Short mmCIF file of C-alpha atoms in Angstrom, two decimals:
data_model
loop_
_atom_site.label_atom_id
_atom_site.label_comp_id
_atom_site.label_asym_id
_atom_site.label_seq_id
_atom_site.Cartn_x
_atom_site.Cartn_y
_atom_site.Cartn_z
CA UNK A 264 107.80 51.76 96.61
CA UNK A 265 106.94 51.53 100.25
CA UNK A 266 105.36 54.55 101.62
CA UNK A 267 105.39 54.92 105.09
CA UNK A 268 105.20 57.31 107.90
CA UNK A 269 108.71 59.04 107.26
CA UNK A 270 107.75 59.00 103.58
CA UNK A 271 103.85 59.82 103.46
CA UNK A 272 103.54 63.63 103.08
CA UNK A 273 106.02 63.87 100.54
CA UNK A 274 105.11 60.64 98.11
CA UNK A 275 101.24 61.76 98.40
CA UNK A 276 101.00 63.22 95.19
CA UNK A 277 101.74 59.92 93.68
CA UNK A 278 99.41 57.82 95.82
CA UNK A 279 96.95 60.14 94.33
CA UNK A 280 97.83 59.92 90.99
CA UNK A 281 97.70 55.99 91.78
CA UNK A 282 94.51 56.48 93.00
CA UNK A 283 93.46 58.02 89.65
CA UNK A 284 95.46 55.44 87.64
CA UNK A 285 94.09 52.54 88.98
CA UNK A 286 91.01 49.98 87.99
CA UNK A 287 90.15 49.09 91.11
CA UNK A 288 91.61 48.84 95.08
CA UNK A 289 92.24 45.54 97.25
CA UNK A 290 92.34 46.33 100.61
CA UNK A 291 93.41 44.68 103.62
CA UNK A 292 93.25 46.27 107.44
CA UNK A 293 95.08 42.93 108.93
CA UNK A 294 92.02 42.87 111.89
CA UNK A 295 92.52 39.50 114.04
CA UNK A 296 88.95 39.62 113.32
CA UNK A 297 86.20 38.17 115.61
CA UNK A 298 87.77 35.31 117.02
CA UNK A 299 89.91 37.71 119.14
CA UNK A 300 88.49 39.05 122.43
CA UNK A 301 87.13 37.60 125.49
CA UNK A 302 85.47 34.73 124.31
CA UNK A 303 85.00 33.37 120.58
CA UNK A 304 81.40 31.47 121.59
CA UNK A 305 80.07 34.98 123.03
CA UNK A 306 80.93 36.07 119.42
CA UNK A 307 79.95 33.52 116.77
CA UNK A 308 77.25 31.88 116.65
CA UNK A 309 76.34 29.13 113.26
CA UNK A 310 72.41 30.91 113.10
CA UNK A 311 73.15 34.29 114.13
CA UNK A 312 71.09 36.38 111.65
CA UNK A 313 72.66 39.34 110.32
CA UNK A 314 71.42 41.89 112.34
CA UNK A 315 73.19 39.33 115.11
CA UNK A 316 76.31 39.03 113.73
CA UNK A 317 76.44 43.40 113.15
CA UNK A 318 75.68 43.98 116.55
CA UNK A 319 78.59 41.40 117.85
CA UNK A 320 80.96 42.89 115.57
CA UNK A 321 80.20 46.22 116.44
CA UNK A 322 80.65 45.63 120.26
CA UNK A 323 84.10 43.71 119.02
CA UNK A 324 85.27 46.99 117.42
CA UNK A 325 86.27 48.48 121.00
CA UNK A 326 89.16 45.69 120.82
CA UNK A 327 90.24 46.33 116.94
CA UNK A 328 91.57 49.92 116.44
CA UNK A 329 93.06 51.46 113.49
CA UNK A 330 95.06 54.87 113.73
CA UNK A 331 92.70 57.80 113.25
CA UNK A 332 92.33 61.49 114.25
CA UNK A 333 89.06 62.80 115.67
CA UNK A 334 89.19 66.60 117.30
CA UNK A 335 88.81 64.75 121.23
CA UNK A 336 91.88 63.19 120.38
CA UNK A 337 94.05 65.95 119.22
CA UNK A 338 92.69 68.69 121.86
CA UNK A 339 93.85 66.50 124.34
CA UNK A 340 97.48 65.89 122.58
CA UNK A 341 97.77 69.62 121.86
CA UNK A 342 97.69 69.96 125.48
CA UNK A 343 100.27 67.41 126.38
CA UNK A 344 102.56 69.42 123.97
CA UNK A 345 104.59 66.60 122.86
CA UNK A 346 106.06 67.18 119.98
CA UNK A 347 106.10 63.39 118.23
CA UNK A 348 102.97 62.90 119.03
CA UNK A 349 101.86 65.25 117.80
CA UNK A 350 103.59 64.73 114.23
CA UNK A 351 102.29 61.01 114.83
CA UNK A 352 98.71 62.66 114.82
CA UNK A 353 99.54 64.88 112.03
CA UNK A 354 100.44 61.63 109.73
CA UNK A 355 97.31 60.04 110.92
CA UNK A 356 95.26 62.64 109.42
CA UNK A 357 97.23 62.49 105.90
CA UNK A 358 96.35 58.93 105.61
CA UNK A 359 92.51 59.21 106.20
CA UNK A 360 92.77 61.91 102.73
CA UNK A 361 93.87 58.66 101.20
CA UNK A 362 90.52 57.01 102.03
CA UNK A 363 88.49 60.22 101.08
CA UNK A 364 90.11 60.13 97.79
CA UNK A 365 89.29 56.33 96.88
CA UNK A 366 85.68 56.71 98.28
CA UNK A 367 85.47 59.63 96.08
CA UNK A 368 86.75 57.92 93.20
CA UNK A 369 83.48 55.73 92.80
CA UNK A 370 86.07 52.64 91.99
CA UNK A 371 85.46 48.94 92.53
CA UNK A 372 87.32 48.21 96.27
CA UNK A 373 87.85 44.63 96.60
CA UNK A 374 88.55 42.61 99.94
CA UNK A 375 88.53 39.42 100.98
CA UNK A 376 86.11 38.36 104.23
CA UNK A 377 86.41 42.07 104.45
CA UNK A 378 83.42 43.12 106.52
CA UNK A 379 85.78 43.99 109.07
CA UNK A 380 87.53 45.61 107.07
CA UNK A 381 85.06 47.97 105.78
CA UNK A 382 82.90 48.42 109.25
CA UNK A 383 86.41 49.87 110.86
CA UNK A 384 87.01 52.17 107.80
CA UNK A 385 83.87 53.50 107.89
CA UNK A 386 84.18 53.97 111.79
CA UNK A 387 87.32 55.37 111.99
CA UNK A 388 87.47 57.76 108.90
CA UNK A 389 83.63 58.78 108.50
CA UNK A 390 81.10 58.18 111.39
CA UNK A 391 80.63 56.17 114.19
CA UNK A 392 78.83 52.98 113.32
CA UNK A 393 75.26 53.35 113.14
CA UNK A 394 72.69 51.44 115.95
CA UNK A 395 71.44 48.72 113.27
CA UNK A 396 72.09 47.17 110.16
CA UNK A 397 69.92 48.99 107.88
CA UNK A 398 71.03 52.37 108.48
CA UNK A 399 74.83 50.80 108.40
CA UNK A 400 74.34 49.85 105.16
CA UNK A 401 73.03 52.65 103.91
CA UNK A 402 76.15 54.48 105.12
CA UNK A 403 78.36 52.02 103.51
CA UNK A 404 76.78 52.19 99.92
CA UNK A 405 76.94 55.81 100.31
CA UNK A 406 81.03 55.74 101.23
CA UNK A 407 81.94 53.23 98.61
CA UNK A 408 79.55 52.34 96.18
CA UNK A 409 80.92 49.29 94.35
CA UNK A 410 82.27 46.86 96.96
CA UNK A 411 83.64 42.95 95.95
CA UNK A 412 84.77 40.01 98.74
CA UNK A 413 86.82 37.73 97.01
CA UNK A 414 86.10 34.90 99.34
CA UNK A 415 82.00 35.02 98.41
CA UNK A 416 83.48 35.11 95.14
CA UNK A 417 85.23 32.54 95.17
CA UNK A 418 82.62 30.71 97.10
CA UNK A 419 80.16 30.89 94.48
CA UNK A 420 78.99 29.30 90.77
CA UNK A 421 81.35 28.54 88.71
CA UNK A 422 84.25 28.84 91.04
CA UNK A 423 82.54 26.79 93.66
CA UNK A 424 83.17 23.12 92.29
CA UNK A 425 86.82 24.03 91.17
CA UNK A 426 88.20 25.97 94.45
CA UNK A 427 88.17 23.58 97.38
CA UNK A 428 89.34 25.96 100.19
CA UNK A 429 88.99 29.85 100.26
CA UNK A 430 91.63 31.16 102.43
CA UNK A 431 93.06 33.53 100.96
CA UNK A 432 96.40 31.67 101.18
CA UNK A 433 95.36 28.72 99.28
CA UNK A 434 93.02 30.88 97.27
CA UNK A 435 96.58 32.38 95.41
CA UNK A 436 97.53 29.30 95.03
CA UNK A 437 94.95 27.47 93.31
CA UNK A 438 94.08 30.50 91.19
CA UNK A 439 98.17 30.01 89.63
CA UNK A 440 96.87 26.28 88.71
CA UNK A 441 94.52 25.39 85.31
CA UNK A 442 91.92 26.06 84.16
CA UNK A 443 93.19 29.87 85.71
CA UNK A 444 95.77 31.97 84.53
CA UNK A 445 97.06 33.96 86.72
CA UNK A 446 98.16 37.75 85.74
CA UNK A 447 101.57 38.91 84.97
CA UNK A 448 102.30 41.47 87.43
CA UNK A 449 104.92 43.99 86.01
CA UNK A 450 105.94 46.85 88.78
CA UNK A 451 107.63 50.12 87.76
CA UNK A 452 111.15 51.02 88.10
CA UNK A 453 112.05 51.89 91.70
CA UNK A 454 108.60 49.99 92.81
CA UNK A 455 109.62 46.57 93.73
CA UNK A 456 106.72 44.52 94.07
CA UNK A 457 105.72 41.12 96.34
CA UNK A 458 107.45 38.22 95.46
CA UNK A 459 104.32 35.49 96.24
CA UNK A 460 106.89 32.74 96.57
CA UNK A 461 108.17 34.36 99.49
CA UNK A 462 104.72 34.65 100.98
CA UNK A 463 104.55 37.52 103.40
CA UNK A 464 100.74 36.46 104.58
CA UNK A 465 99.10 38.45 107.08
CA UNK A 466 101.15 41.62 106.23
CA UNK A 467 98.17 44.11 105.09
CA UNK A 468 99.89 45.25 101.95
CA UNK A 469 100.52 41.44 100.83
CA UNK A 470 97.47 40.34 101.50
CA UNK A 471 95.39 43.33 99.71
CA UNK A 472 98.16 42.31 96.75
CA UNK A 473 97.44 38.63 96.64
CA UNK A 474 93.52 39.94 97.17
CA UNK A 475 93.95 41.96 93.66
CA UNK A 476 95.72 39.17 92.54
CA UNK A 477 92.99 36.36 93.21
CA UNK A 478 90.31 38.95 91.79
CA UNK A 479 92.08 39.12 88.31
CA UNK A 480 92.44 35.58 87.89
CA UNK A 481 88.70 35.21 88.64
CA UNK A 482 87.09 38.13 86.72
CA UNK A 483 89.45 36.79 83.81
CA UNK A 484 88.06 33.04 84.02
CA UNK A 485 84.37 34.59 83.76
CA UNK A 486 85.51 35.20 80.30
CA UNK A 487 85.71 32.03 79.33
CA UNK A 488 82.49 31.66 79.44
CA UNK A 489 81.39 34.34 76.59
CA UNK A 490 81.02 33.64 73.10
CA UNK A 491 83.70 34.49 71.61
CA UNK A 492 85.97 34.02 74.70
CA UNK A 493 87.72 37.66 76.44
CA UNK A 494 91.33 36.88 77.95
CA UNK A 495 90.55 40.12 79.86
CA UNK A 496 87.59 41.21 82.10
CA UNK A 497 88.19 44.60 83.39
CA UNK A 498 86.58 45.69 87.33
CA UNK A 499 83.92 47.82 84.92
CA UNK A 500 82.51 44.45 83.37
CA UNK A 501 78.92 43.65 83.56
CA UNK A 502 80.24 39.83 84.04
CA UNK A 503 80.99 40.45 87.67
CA UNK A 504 78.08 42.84 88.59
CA UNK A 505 76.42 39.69 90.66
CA UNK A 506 78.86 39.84 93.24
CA UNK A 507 78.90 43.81 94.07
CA UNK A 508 77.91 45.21 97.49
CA UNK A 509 77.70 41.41 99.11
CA UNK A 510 80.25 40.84 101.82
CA UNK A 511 81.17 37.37 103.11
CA UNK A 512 79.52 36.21 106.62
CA UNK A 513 81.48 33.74 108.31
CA UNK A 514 80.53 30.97 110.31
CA UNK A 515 77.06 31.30 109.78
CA UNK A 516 75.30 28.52 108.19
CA UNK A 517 73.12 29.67 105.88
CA UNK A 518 73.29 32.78 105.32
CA UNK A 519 76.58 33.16 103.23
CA UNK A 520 76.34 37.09 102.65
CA UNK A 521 75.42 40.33 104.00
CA UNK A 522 73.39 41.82 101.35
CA UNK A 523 74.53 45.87 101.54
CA UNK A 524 71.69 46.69 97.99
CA UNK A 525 68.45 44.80 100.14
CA UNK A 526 66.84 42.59 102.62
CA UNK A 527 68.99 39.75 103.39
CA UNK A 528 68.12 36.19 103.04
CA UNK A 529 66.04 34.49 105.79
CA UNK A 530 66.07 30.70 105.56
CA UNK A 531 63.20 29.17 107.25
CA UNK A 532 65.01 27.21 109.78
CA UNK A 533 62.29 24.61 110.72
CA UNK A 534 64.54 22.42 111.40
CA UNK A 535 66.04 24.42 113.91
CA UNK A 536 65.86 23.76 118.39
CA UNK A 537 66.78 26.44 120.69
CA UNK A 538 67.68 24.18 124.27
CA UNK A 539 68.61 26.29 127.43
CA UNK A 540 70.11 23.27 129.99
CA UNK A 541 72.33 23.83 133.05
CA UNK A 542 75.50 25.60 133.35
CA UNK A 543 77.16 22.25 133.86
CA UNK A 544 76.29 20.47 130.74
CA UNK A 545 78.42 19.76 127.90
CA UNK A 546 78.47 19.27 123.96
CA UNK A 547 78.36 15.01 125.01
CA UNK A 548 75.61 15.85 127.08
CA UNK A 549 73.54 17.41 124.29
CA UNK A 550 74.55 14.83 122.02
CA UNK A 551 72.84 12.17 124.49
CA UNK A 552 69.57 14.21 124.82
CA UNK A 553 69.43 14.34 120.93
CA UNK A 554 70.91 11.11 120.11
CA UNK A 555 67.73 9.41 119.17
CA UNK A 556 67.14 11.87 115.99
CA UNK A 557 70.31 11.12 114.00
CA UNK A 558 72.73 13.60 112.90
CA UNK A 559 72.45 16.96 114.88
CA UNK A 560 74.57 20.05 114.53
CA UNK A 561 75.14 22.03 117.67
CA UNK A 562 76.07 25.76 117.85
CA UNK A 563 76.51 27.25 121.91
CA UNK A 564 74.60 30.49 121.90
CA UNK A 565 76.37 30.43 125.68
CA UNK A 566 77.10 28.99 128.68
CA UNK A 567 73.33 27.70 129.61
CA UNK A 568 71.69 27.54 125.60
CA UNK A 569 72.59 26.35 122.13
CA UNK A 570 70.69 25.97 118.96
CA UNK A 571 70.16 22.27 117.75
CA UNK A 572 70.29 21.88 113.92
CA UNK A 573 68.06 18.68 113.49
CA UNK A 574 68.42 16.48 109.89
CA UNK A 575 64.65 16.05 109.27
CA UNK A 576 62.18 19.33 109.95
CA UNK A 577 59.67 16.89 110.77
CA UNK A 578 61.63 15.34 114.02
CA UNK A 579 61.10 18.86 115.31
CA UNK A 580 57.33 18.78 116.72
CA UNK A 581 58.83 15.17 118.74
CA UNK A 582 61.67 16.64 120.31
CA UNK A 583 59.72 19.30 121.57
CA UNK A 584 57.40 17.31 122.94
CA UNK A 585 60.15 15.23 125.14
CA UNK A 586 61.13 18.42 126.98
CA UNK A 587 57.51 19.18 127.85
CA UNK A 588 58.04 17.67 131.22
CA UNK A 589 61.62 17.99 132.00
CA UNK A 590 63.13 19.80 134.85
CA UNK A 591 66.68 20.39 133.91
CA UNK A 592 66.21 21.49 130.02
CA UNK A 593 63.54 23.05 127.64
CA UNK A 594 63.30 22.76 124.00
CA UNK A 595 61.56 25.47 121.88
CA UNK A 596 61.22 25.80 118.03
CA UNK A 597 63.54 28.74 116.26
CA UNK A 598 60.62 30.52 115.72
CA UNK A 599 59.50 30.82 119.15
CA UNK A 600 62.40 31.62 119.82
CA UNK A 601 62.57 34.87 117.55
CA UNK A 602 59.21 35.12 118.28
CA UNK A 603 60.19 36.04 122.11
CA UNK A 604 62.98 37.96 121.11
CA UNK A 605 60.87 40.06 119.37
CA UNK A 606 58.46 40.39 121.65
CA UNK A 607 61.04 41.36 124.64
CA UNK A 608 62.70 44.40 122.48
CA UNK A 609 59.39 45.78 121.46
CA UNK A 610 58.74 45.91 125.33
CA UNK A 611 62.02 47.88 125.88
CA UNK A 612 61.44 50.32 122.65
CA UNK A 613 58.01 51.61 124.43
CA UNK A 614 59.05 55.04 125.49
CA UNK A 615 57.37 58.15 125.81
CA UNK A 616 56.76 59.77 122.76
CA UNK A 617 59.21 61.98 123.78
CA UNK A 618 61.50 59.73 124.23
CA UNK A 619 61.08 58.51 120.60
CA UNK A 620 62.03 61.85 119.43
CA UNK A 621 65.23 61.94 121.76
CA UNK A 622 66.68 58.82 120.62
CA UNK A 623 65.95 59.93 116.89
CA UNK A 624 67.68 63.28 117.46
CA UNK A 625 70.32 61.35 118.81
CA UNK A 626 70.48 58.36 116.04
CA UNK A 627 70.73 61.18 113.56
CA UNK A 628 74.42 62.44 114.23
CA UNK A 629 74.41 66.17 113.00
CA UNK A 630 77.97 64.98 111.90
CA UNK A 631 76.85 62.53 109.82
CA UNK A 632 74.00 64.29 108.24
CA UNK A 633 76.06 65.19 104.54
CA UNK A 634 76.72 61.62 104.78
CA UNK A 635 72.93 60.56 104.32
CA UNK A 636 72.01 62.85 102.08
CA UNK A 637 74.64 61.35 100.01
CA UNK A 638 72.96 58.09 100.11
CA UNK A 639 69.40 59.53 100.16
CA UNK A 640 70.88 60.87 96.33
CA UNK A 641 72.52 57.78 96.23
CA UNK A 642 69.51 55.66 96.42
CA UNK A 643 68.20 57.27 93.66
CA UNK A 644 71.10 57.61 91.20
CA UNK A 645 73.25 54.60 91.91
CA UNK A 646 76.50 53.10 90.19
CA UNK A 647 74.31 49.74 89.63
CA UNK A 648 71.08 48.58 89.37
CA UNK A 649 69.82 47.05 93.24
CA UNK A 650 70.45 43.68 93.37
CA UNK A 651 68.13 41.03 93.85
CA UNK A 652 68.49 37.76 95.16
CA UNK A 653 67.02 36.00 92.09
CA UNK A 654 68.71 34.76 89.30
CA UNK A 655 71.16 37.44 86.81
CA UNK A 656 71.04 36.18 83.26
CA UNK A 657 73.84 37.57 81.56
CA UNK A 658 74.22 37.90 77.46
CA UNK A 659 77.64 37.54 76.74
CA UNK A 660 77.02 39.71 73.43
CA UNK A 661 76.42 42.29 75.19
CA UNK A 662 79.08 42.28 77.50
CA UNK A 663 80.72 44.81 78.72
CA UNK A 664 79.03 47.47 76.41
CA UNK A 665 79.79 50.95 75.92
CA UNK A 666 81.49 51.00 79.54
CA UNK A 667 83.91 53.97 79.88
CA UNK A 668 87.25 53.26 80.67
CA UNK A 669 87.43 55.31 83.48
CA UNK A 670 86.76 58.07 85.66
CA UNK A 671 86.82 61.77 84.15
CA UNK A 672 87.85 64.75 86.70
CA UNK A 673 90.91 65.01 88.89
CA UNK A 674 90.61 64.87 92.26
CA UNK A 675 90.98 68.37 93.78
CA UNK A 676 93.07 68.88 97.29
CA UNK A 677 90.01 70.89 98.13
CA UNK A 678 88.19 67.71 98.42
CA UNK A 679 90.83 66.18 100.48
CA UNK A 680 91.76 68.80 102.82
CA UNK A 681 89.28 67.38 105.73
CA UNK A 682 90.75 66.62 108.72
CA UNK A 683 87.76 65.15 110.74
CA UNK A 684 86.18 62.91 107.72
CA UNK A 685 82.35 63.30 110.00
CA UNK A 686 83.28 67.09 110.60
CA UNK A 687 82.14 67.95 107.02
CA UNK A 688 79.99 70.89 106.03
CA UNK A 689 76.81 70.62 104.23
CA UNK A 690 78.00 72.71 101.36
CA UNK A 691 81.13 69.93 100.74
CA UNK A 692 78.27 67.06 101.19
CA UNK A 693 76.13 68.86 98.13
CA UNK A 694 79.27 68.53 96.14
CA UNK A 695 79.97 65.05 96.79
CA UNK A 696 76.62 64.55 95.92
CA UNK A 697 76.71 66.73 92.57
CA UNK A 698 80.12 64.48 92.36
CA UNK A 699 78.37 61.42 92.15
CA UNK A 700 76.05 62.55 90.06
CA UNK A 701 78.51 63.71 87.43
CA UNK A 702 80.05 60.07 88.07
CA UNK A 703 76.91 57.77 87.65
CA UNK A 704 76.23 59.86 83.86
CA UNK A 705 80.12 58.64 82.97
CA UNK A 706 79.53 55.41 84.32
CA UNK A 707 76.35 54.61 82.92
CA UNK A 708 76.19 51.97 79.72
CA UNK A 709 75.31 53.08 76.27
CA UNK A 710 74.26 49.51 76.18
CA UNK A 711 72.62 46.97 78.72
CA UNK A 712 72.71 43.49 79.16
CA UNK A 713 69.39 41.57 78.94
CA UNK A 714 67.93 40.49 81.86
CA UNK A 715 65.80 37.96 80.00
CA UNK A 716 68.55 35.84 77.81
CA UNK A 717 68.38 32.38 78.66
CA UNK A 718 72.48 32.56 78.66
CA UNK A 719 73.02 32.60 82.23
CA UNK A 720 76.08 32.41 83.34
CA UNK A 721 76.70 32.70 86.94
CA UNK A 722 74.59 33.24 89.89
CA UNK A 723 74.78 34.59 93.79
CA UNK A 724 72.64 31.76 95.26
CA UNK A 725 69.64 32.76 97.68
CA UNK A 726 70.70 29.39 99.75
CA UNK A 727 73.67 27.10 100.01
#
């Protein structure tokens, strides 16, 4: 069934009771993403560093918008007095109880290269987007807790010598081919589903469908590997634990994830130049200056610098040295380069100690404040262990043991009757909290998986 704007309000009751039903959600926003906008070189960059990359996206989110109410919004329709509007507003605010009640529901939401995806939820339906990375993630563990991007995924050991390209397209398709078997999909009568023959590709709903789809066929294959083989891995399984709360981060070299649980990698990079040249130059040109060191790798920071990937570390200190006494070009290590960087936003954070307390009054949204003392609870009492960027040894013996099958508790209307998602009293942010405590206890394994069996299965790789 197709539930849409004409439909919503009166079909609600059974996207809740779908929301109950269900193992886990696939979502899909159908963002153009970050090669939209005014200029795809201002936004990508092959060594931006995470913090980078959050900040560019975050900037990019003026130009991505998805339907949401906030009280500015309706004040100023209320006025206008326009009657479809304002029922357009009205449906707007049905649909963000929809992403209250999956947040709520603790389940396992599955994307693929969704960190768009899940920086505009979070925007639109909960708070503004915090200043820095840290304090976004913290606000996205504490919204959803158990988050999986097919695309790492599918990136990764042991899908990563079998699955040649990772659009989500091709993805499907491979994922229908051996050694995968992909799932029989059997919809209810009156709910017709996606025919994938068809392909309907970048319509939201198909893609978060094919999304579920290729996250089936995957968590099933991880079965093969156990002893004595499971045809089934449900989104509760210990098997796929590795890959929660690590989104995809594209075009960046080496760096494949954005760790949401901890620090994020930092690859040395000593084999990395930072060149500023003139305004003039071209990729050819840089090619000449570096054609005496072999293969290079160029990524344009902007019009007037790039980064120069060098093959050997130890052509670095040389090429360096040529620029020493150039006119039109400089060369500098990566690390002097961060090094300055560093030093230049330390100048610009010395206020006045007053000022300090200013911006901290500000950074700390009063309408956000139930929201972090979720997480602070959070933290402390989470869905799964932190993750580290070591090794998981898995024992398949233990797999999977004494998970429950789901969820206890309905989910009230009480809980869903916000209308402003950041407008939330601190009484309803206690209960969330108590919520989430209640959740964790039915979650939690009777049995664990040991840590030190030499069985391992499957790893998230600190490099690539």
């Amino acid at each position: 069934m197709e539930i849409i704007r004409s439909n919503f309000k009166s079909n609600l009751h059974k996207v809740y009771q779908a929301i109950e039903e269900a193992d886990f959600f696939a979502i899909d926003g159908e963002f153009s993403g970050i090669s939209d906008g005014p200029s795809v070189s201002a936004l990508t960059n092959g060594f931006d560093t995470p913090e980078e990359r959050y900040q560019k996206l975050k900037k990019k989110e003026r130009y991505i918008v998805i339907s949401k109410v906030d009280e500015e919004e309706r004040k100023r329709r209320e006025q206008e007095k326009h009657a479809k509007e304002q029922e357009e507003l009205n449906d707007a605010v049905g649909f963000s109880r929809v992403i209250h009640a999956i947040a709520n529901s603790g389940k396992l939401v599955i994307g693929h290269n969704m960190l768009l995806d899940v920086m505009h939820t979070v925007h639109q339906f909960y708070c503004p987007l915090p200043a820095d990375l840290s304090e976004f993630k913290e606000m996205t563990t504490c919204v959803f807790p158990r988050l999986l991007d097919t695309k790492l995924m599918a990136s990764t050991q042991p899908f990563k010598d079998i699955i040649n390209n990772t659009s989500l397209a091709e993805l499907e398709k491979r994922l229908k081919e051996t050694p995968f078997s992909p799932p029989k999909v059997e919809s209810a009568e009156g709910f017709p589903s996606y025919d994938t023959a068809s392909e309907q590709l970048h319509e939201a709903g198909y893609d978060a469908y094919i999304t579920g789809l290729c996250f089936i066929s995957m968590a099933n294959y991880l079965g093969s590997f156990l002893s004595p083989p499971k045809i089934h891995v449900s989104a509760r399984s210990k098997l796929i634990e590795p890959f929660f709360n690590k989104l995809f981060l594209m075009r960046v070299m080496d760096i494949p994830y954005l760790n949401l649980e901890g620090p994020d990698l930092q690859p040395k990079r000593d084999h990395v130049l930072h060149v500023t040249f003139p305004k003039e130059w071209k990729t050819s040109d840089l090619y000449q200056l570096f054609s005496a060191f072999g293969n290079i790798q160029i990524s344009w920071i902007d019009d007037t610098s790039a980064f120069v990937s060098l093959s050997q570390p130890e052509q670095v200190k040389i090429a360096v040295n040529t620029s020493k006494y150039a006119e039109s070009y400089r060369i500098q290590t990566y690390a002097e380069y961060m090094g300055k960087k560093q030093e230049e936003k330390q100048i610009k954070r010395k206020w006045t100690e007053d000022g300090w307390k200013e911006a901290d009054s500000k950074r700390l949204n009063p309408q956000c404040i139930p929201y972090a003392l979720q997480n602070h609870y959070y933290r402390n009492n989470s869905f799964t262990a932190p993750s580290t960027v070591g090794k998981r040894n898995l024992s398949p013996s233990q797999e999977e043991a004494g998970l429950e099958d789901g969820v206890s508790g309905e989910i009230s209307d009480a809980e869903l009757e916000q209308t402003d998602s950041c407008a939330e009293p601190l009484s309803e942010g206690r209960k969330k909290a108590k919520k989430l405590k209640r959740m964790k206890k039915e979650l939690s394994p009777a049995g664990s998986i040991s840590m030190n069996s030499p069985a391992t299965l499957f790893e998230v790789p600190d490099t690539w």
